[in-house]
PDB file of C-alpha atoms in Angstrom:
ATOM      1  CA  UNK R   1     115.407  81.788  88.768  1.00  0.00           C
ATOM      2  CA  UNK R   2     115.428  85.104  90.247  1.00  0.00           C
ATOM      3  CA  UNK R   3     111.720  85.448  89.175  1.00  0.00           C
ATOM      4  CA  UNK R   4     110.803  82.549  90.929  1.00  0.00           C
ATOM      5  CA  UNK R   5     111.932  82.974  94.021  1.00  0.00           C
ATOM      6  CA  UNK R   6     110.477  86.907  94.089  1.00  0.00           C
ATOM      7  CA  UNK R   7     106.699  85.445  93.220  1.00  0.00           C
ATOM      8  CA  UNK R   8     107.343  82.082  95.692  1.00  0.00           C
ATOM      9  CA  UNK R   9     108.011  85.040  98.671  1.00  0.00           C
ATOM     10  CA  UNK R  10     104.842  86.717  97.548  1.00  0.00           C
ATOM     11  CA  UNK R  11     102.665  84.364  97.256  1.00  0.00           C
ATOM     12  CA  UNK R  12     103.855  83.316 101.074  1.00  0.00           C
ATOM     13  CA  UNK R  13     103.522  86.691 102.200  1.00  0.00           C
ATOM     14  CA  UNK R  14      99.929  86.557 101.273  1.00  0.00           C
ATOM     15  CA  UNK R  15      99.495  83.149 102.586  1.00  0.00           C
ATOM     16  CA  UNK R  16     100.535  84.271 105.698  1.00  0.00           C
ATOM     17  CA  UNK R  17      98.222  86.767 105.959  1.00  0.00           C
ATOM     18  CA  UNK R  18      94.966  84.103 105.277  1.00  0.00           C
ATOM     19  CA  UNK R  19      96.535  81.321 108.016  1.00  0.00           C
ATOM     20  CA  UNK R  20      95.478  81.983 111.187  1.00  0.00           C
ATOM     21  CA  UNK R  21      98.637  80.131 113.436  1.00  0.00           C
ATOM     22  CA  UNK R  22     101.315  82.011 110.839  1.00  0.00           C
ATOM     23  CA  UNK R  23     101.817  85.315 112.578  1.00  0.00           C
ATOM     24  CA  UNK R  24     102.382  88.217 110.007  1.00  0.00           C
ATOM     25  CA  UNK R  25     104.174  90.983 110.334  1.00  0.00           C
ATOM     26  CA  UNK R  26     102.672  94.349 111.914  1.00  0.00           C
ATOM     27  CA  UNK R  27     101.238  96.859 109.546  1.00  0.00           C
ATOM     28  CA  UNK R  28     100.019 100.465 109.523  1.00  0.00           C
ATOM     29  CA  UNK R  29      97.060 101.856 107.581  1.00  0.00           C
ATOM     30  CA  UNK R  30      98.369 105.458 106.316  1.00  0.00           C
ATOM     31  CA  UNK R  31      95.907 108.147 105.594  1.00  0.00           C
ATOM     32  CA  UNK R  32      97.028 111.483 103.622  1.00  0.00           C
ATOM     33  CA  UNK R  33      94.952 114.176 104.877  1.00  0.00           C
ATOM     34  CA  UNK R  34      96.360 116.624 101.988  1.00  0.00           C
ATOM     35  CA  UNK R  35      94.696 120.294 101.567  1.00  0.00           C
ATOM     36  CA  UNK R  36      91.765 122.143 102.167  1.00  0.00           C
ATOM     37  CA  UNK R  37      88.485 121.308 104.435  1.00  0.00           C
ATOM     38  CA  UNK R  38      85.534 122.110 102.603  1.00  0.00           C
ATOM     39  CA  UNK R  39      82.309 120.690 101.863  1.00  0.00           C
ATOM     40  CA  UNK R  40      81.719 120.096  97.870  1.00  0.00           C
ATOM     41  CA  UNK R  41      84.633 121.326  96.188  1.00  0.00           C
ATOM     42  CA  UNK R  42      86.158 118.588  94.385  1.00  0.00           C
ATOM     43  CA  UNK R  43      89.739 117.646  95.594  1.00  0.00           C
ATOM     44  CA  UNK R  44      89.413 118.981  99.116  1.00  0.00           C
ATOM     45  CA  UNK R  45      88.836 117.183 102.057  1.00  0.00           C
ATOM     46  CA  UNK R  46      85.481 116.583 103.225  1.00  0.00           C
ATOM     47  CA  UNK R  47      83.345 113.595 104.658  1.00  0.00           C
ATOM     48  CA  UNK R  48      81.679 112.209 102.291  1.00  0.00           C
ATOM     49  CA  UNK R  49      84.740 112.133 100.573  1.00  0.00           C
ATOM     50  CA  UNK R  50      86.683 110.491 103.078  1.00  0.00           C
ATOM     51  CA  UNK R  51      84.506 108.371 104.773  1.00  0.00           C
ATOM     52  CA  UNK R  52      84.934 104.940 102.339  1.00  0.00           C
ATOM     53  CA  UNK R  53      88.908 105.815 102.492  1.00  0.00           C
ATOM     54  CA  UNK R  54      89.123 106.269 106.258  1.00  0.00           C
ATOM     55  CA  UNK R  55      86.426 102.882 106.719  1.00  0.00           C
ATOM     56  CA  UNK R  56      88.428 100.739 104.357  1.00  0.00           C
ATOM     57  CA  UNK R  57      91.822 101.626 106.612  1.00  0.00           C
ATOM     58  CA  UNK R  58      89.958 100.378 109.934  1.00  0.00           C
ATOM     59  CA  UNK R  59      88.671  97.353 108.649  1.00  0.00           C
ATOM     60  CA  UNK R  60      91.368  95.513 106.397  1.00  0.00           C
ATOM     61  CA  UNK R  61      92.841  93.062 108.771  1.00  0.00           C
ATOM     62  CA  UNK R  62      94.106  94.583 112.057  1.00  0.00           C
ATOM     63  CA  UNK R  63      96.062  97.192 111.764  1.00  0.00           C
ATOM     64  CA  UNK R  64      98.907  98.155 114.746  1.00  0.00           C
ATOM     65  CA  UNK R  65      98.309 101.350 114.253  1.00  0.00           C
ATOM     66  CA  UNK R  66      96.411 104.383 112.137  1.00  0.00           C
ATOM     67  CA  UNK R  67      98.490 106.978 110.719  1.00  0.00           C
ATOM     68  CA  UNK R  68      97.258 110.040 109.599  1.00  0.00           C
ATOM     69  CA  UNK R  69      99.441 112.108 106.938  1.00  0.00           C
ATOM     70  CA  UNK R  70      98.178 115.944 107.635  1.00  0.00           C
ATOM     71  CA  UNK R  71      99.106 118.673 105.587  1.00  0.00           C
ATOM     72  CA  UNK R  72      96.105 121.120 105.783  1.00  0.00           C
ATOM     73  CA  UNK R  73      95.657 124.443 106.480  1.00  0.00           C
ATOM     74  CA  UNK R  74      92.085 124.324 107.691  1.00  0.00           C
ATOM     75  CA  UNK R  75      88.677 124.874 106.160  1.00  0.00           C
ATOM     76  CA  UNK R  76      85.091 123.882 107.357  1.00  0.00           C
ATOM     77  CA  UNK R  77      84.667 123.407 110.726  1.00  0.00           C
ATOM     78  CA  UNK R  78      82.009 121.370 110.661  1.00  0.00           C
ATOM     79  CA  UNK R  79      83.766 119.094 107.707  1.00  0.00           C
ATOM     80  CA  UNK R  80      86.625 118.873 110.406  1.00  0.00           C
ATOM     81  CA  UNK R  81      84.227 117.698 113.053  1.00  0.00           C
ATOM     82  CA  UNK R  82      82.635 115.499 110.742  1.00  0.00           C
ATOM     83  CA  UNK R  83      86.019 113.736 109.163  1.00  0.00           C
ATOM     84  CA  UNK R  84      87.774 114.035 113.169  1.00  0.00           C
ATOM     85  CA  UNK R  85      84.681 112.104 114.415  1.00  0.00           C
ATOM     86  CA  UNK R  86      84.650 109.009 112.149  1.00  0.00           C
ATOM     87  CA  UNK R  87      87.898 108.541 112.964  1.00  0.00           C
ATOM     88  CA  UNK R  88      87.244 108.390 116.916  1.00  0.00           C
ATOM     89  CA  UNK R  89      84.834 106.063 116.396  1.00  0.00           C
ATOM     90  CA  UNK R  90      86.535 103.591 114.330  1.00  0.00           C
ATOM     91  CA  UNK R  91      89.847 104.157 117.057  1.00  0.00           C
ATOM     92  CA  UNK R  92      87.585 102.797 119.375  1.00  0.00           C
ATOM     93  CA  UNK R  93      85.263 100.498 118.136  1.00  0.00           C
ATOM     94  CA  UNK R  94      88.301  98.840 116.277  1.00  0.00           C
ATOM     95  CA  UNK R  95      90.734  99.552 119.424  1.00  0.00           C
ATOM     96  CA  UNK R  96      93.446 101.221 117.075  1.00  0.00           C
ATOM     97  CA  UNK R  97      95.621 104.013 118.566  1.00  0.00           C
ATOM     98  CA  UNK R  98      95.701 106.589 115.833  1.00  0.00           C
ATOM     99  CA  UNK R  99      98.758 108.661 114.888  1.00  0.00           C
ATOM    100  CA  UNK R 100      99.325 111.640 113.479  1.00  0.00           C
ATOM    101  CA  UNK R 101     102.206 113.436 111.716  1.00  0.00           C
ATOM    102  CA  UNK R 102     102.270 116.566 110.466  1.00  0.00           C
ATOM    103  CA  UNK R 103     104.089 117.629 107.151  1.00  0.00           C
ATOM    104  CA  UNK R 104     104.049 121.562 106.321  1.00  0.00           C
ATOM    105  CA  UNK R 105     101.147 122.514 108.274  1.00  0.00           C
ATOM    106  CA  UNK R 106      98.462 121.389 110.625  1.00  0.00           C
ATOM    107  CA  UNK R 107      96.479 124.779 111.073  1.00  0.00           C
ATOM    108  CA  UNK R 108      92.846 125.544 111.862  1.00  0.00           C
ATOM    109  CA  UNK R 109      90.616 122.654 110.528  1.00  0.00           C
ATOM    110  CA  UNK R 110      93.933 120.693 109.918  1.00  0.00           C
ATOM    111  CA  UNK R 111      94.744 121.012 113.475  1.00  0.00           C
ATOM    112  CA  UNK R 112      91.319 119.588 114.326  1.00  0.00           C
ATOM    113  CA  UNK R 113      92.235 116.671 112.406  1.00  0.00           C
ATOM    114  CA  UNK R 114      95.293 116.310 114.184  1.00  0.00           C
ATOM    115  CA  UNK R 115      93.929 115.975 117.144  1.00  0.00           C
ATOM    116  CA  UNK R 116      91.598 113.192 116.354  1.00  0.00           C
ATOM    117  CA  UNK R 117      94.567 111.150 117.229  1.00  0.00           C
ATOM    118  CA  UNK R 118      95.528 109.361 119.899  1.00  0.00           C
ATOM    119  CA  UNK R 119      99.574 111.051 119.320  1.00  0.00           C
ATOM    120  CA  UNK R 120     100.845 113.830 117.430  1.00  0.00           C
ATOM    121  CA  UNK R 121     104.225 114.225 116.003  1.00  0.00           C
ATOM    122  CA  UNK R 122     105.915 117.111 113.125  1.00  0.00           C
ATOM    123  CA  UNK R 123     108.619 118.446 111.250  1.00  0.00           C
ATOM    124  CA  UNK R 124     110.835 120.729 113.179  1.00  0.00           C
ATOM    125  CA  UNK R 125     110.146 122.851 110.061  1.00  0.00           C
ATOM    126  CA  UNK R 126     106.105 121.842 110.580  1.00  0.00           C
ATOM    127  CA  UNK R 127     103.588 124.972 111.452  1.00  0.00           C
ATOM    128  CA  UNK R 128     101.114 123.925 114.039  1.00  0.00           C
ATOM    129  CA  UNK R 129      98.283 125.831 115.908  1.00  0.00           C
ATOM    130  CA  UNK R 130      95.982 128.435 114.194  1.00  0.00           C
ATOM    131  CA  UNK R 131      93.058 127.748 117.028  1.00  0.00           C
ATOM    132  CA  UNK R 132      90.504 130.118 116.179  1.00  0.00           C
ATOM    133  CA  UNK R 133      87.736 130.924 113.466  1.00  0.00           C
ATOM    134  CA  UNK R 134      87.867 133.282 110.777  1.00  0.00           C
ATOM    135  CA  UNK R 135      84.894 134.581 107.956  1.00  0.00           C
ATOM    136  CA  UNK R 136      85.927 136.724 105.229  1.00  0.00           C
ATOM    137  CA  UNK R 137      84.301 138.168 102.211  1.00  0.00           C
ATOM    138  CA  UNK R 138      83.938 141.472  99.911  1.00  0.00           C
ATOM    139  CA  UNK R 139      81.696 144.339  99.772  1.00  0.00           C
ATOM    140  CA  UNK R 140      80.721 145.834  96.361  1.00  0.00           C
ATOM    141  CA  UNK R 141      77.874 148.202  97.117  1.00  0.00           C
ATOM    142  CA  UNK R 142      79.414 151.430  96.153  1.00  0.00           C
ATOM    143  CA  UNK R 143      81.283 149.450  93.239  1.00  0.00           C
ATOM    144  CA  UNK R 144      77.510 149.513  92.155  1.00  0.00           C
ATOM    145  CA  UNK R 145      76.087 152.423  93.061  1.00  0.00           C
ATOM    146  CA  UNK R 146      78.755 153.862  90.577  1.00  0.00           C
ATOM    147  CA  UNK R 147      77.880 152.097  87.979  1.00  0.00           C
ATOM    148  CA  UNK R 148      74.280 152.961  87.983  1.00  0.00           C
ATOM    149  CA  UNK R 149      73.507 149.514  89.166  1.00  0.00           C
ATOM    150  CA  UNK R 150      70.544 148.910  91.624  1.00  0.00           C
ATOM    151  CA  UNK R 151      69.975 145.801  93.605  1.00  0.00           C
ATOM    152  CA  UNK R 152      66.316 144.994  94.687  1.00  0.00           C
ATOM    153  CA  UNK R 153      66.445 142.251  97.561  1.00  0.00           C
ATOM    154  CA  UNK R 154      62.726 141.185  99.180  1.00  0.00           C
ATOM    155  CA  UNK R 155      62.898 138.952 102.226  1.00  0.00           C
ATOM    156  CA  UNK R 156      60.615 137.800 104.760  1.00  0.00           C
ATOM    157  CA  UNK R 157      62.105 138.272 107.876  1.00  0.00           C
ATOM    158  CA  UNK R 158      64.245 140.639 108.821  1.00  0.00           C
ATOM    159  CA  UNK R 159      67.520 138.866 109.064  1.00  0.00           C
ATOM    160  CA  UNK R 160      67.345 136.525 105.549  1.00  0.00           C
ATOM    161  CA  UNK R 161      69.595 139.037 103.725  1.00  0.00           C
ATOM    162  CA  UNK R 162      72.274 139.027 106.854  1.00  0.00           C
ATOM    163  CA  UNK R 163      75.644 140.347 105.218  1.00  0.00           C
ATOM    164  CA  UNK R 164      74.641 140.803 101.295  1.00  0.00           C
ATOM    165  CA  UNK R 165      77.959 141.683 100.051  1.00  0.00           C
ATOM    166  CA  UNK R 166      75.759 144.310  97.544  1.00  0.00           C
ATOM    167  CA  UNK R 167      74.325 146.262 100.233  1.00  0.00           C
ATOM    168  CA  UNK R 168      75.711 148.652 103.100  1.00  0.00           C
ATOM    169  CA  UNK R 169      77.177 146.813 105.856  1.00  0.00           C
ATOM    170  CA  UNK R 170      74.880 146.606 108.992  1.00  0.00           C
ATOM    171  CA  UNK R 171      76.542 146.719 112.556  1.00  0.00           C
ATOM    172  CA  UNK R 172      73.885 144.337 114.134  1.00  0.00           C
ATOM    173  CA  UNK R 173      74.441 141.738 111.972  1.00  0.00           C
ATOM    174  CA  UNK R 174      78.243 142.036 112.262  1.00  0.00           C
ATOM    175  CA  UNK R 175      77.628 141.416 116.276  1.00  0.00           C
ATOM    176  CA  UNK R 176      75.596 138.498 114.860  1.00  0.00           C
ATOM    177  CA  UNK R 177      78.068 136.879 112.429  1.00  0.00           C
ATOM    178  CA  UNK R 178      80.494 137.268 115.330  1.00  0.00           C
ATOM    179  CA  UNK R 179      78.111 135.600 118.111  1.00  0.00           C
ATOM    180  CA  UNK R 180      78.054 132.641 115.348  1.00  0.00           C
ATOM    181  CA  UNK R 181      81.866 133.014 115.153  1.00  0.00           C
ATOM    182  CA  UNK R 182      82.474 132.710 119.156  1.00  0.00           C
ATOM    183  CA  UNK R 183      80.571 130.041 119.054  1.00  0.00           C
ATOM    184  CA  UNK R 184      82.434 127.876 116.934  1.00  0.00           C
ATOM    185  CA  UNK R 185      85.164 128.854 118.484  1.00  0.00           C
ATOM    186  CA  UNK R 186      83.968 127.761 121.398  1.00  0.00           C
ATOM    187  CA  UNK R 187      83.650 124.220 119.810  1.00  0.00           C
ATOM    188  CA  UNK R 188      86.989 124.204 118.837  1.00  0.00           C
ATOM    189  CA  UNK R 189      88.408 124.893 122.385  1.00  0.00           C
ATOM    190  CA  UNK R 190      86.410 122.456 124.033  1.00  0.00           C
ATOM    191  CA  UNK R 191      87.412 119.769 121.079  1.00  0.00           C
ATOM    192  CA  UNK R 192      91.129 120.469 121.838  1.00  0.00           C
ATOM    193  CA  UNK R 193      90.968 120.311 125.512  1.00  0.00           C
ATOM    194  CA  UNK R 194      88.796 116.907 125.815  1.00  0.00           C
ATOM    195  CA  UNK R 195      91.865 115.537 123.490  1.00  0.00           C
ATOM    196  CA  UNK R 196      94.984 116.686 125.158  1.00  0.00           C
ATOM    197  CA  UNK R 197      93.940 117.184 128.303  1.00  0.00           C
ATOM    198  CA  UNK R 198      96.703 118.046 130.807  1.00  0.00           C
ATOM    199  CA  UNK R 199      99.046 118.137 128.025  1.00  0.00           C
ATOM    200  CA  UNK R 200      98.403 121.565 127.285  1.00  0.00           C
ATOM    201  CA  UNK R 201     100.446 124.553 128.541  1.00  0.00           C
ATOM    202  CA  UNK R 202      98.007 126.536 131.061  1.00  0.00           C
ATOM    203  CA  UNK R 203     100.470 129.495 131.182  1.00  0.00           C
ATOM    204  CA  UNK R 204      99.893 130.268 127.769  1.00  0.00           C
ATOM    205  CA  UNK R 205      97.378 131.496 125.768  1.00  0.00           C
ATOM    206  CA  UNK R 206      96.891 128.872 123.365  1.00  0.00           C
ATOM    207  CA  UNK R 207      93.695 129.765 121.441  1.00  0.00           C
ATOM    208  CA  UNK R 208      93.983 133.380 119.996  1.00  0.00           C
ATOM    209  CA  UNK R 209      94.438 131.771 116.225  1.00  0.00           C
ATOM    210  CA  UNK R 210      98.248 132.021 116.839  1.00  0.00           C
ATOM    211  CA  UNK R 211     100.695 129.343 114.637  1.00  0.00           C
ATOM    212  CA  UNK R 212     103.513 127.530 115.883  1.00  0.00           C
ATOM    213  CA  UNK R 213     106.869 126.043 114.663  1.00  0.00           C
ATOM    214  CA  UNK R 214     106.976 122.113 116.081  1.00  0.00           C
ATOM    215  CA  UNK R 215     109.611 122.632 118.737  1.00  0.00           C
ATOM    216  CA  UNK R 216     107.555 125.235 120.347  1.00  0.00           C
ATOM    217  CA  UNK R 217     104.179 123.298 119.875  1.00  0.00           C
ATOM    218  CA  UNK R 218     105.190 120.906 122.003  1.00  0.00           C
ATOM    219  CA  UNK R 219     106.495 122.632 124.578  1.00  0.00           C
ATOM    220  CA  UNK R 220     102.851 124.163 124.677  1.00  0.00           C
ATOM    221  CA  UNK R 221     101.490 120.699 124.463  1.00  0.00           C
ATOM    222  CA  UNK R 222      99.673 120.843 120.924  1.00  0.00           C
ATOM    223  CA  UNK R 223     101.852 118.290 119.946  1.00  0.00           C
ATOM    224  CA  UNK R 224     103.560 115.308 121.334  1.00  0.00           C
ATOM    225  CA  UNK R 225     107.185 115.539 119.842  1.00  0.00           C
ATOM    226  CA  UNK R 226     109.775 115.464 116.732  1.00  0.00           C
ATOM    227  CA  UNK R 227     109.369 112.439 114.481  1.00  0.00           C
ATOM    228  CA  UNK R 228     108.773 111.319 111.047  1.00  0.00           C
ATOM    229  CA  UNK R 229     106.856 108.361 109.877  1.00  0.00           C
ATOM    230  CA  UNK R 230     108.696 105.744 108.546  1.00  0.00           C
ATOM    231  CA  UNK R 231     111.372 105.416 111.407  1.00  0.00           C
ATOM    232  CA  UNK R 232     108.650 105.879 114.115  1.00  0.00           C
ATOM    233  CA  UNK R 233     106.639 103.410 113.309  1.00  0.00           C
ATOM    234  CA  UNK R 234     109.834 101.106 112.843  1.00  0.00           C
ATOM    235  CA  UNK R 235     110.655 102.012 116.093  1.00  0.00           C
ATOM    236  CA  UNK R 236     107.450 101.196 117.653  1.00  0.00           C
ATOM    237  CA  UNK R 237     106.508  98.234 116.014  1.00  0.00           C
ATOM    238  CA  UNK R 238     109.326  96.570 114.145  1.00  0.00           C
ATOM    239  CA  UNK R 239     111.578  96.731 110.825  1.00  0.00           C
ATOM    240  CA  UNK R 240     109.400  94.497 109.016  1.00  0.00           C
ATOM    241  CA  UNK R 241     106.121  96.681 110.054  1.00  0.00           C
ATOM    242  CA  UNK R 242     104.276  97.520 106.312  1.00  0.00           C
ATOM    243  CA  UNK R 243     102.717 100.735 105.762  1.00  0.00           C
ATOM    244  CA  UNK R 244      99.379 100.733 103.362  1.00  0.00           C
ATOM    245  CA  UNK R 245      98.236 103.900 101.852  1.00  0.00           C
ATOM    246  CA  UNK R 246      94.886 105.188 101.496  1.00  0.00           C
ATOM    247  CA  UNK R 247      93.930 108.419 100.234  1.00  0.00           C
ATOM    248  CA  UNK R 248      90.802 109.772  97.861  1.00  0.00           C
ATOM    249  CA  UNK R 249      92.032 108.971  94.152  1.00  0.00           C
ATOM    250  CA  UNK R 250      90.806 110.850  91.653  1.00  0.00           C
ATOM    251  CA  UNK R 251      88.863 109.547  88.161  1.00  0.00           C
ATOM    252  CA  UNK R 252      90.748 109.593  84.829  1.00  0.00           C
ATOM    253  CA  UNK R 253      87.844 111.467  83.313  1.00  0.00           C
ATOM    254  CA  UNK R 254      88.385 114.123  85.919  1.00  0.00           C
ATOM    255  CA  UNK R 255      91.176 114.962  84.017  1.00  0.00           C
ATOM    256  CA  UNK R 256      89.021 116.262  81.201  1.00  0.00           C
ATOM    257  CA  UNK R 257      86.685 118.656  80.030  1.00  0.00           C
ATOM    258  CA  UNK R 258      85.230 121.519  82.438  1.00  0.00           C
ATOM    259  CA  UNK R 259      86.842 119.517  85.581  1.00  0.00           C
ATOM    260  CA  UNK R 260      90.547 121.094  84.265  1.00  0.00           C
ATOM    261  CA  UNK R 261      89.236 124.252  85.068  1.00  0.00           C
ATOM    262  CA  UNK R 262      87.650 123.637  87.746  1.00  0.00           C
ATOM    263  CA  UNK R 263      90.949 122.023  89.222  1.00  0.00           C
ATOM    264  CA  UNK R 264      93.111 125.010  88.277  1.00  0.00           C
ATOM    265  CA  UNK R 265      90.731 127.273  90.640  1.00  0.00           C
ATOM    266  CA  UNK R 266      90.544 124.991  93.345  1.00  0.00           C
ATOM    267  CA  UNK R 267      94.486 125.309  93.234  1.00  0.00           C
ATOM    268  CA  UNK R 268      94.795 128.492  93.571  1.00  0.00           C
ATOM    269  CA  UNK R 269      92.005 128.745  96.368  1.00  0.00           C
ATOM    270  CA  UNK R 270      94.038 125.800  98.066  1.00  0.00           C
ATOM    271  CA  UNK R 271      97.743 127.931  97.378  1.00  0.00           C
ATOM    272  CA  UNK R 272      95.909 130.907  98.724  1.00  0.00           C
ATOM    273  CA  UNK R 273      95.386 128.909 101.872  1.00  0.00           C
ATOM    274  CA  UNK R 274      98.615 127.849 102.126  1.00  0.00           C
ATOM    275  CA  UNK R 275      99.789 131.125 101.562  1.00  0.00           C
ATOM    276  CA  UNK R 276      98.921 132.180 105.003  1.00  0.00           C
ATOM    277  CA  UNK R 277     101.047 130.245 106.788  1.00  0.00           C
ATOM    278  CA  UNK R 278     104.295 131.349 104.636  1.00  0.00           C
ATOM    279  CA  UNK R 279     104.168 127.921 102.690  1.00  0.00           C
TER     280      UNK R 279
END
């Protein structure tokens, strides 16, 4: 009996949600934004990744609301641009506010993402900010010389070898690198102003690349308040609201071969991340 009455209230849920005059109850499309930005590397968050994930939560039914589950600590800028632009355009051609809440961190590129939405809420515990640009890398030159090892690099024009990690570091194309760096920088200001506005603290120096715990975020206006999920959206739209999840799944071949390897060292590139921020 039991049984029965469980699959008659599901098959009337999904009735309700195919009659037009039967009003059904609010739901929210959840996205997990979980890990690194980067372009190619399997299990990070990119684009081309995202794009069928973050489509698919726009357009089944009509959603209240857009929630978007961050927990990154940046990456690509130009992935962030990329993934924070799709999801502007859908908020608008759909007319969905979007809402984001951050778990352990929202930094850099993650912070981007953040503010793609229309609201932003954390963890007291949550580390928000990081509003800068940063390129790192190694150089092994005299590791070579020492081993007797000579590197022959030809190039036409004069700046194609820019920053070969095998060869003396020049100081004109360290002023270049950091033009490029300003620049992007640059981007990211701009991108963070247009979306909060007069929210932001003007006292404050808000874009050095410092972090912040949530309290203090929004007292500086990155953020919007304290909240979790679950009872916000409750709040806002109901007990009965439903939440459906969408995030990038991955194949169960993936699990085998070459890709196990290639999983391990995207961990620990993604825990070195992480690391950063004390998390």
């Amino acid at each position: 009996m039991a049984l029965f009455v469980v699959g008659l209230q599901s098959t009337w849920a999904e009735m309700k949600r195919w009659i037009p005059f039967l009003k059904s109850d609010p739901s929210v499309a959840v996205i997990r934004l979980q890990g690194v930005i980067a372009s190619g590397s399997r299990g990070a968050l990119n684009d081309a990744a995202l794009a069928p994930v973050i489509e698919k939560a726009f357009a089944r039914g009509k959603p209240a609301a857009v929630a978007l589950e961050i927990n990154s600590p940046g990456g690509s800028p130009v992935q962030s641009s990329l993934i924070g632009a799709r999801i502007r355009r859908l908020a608008e051609e759909k007319e969905v506010p979007v809402i984001a809440f951050v778990e352990d961190v929202a930094a850099s590129g993650g912070y981007w993402l953040a503010v793609a939405a229309d609201e932003i809420y954390a963890d007291p515990s949550s580390v928000v900010g990081s509003i800068g640009v940063i390129s790192a890398g190694f150089g092994a030159h005299e590791l070579l010389a020492r081993q007797g090892v000579e590197r022959r690099v030809y190039t036409a024009g004069k700046s194609k070898s820019m920053l070969d990690p095998f060869r003396p570091e020049k100081p004109e194309d360290v002023e270049r690198l950091k033009g490029l760096l300003n620049d992007i920088h640059t981007n990211f200001i701009e991108h963070v102003q247009a979306r909060r506005g007069a929210k932001l603290d003007t006292e404050t120096e808000l874009f050095t690349g410092q972090v912040w715990l949530a309290q203090k975020a929004h007292e500086l206006g990155l953020i919007d308040g304290i909240g979790h999920i679950k009872p916000m959206m409750q709040e806002r739209f109901g007990d009965k609201v439903k939440f459906r999840r969408y995030g990038v799944r991955k194949s169960f071949l993936s699990r085998f071969g070459a890709q196990v390897v290639d999983d391990a060292i995207s961990s620990v590139e993604e825990r070195a991340a992480f690391a950063q921020f004390g998390l």
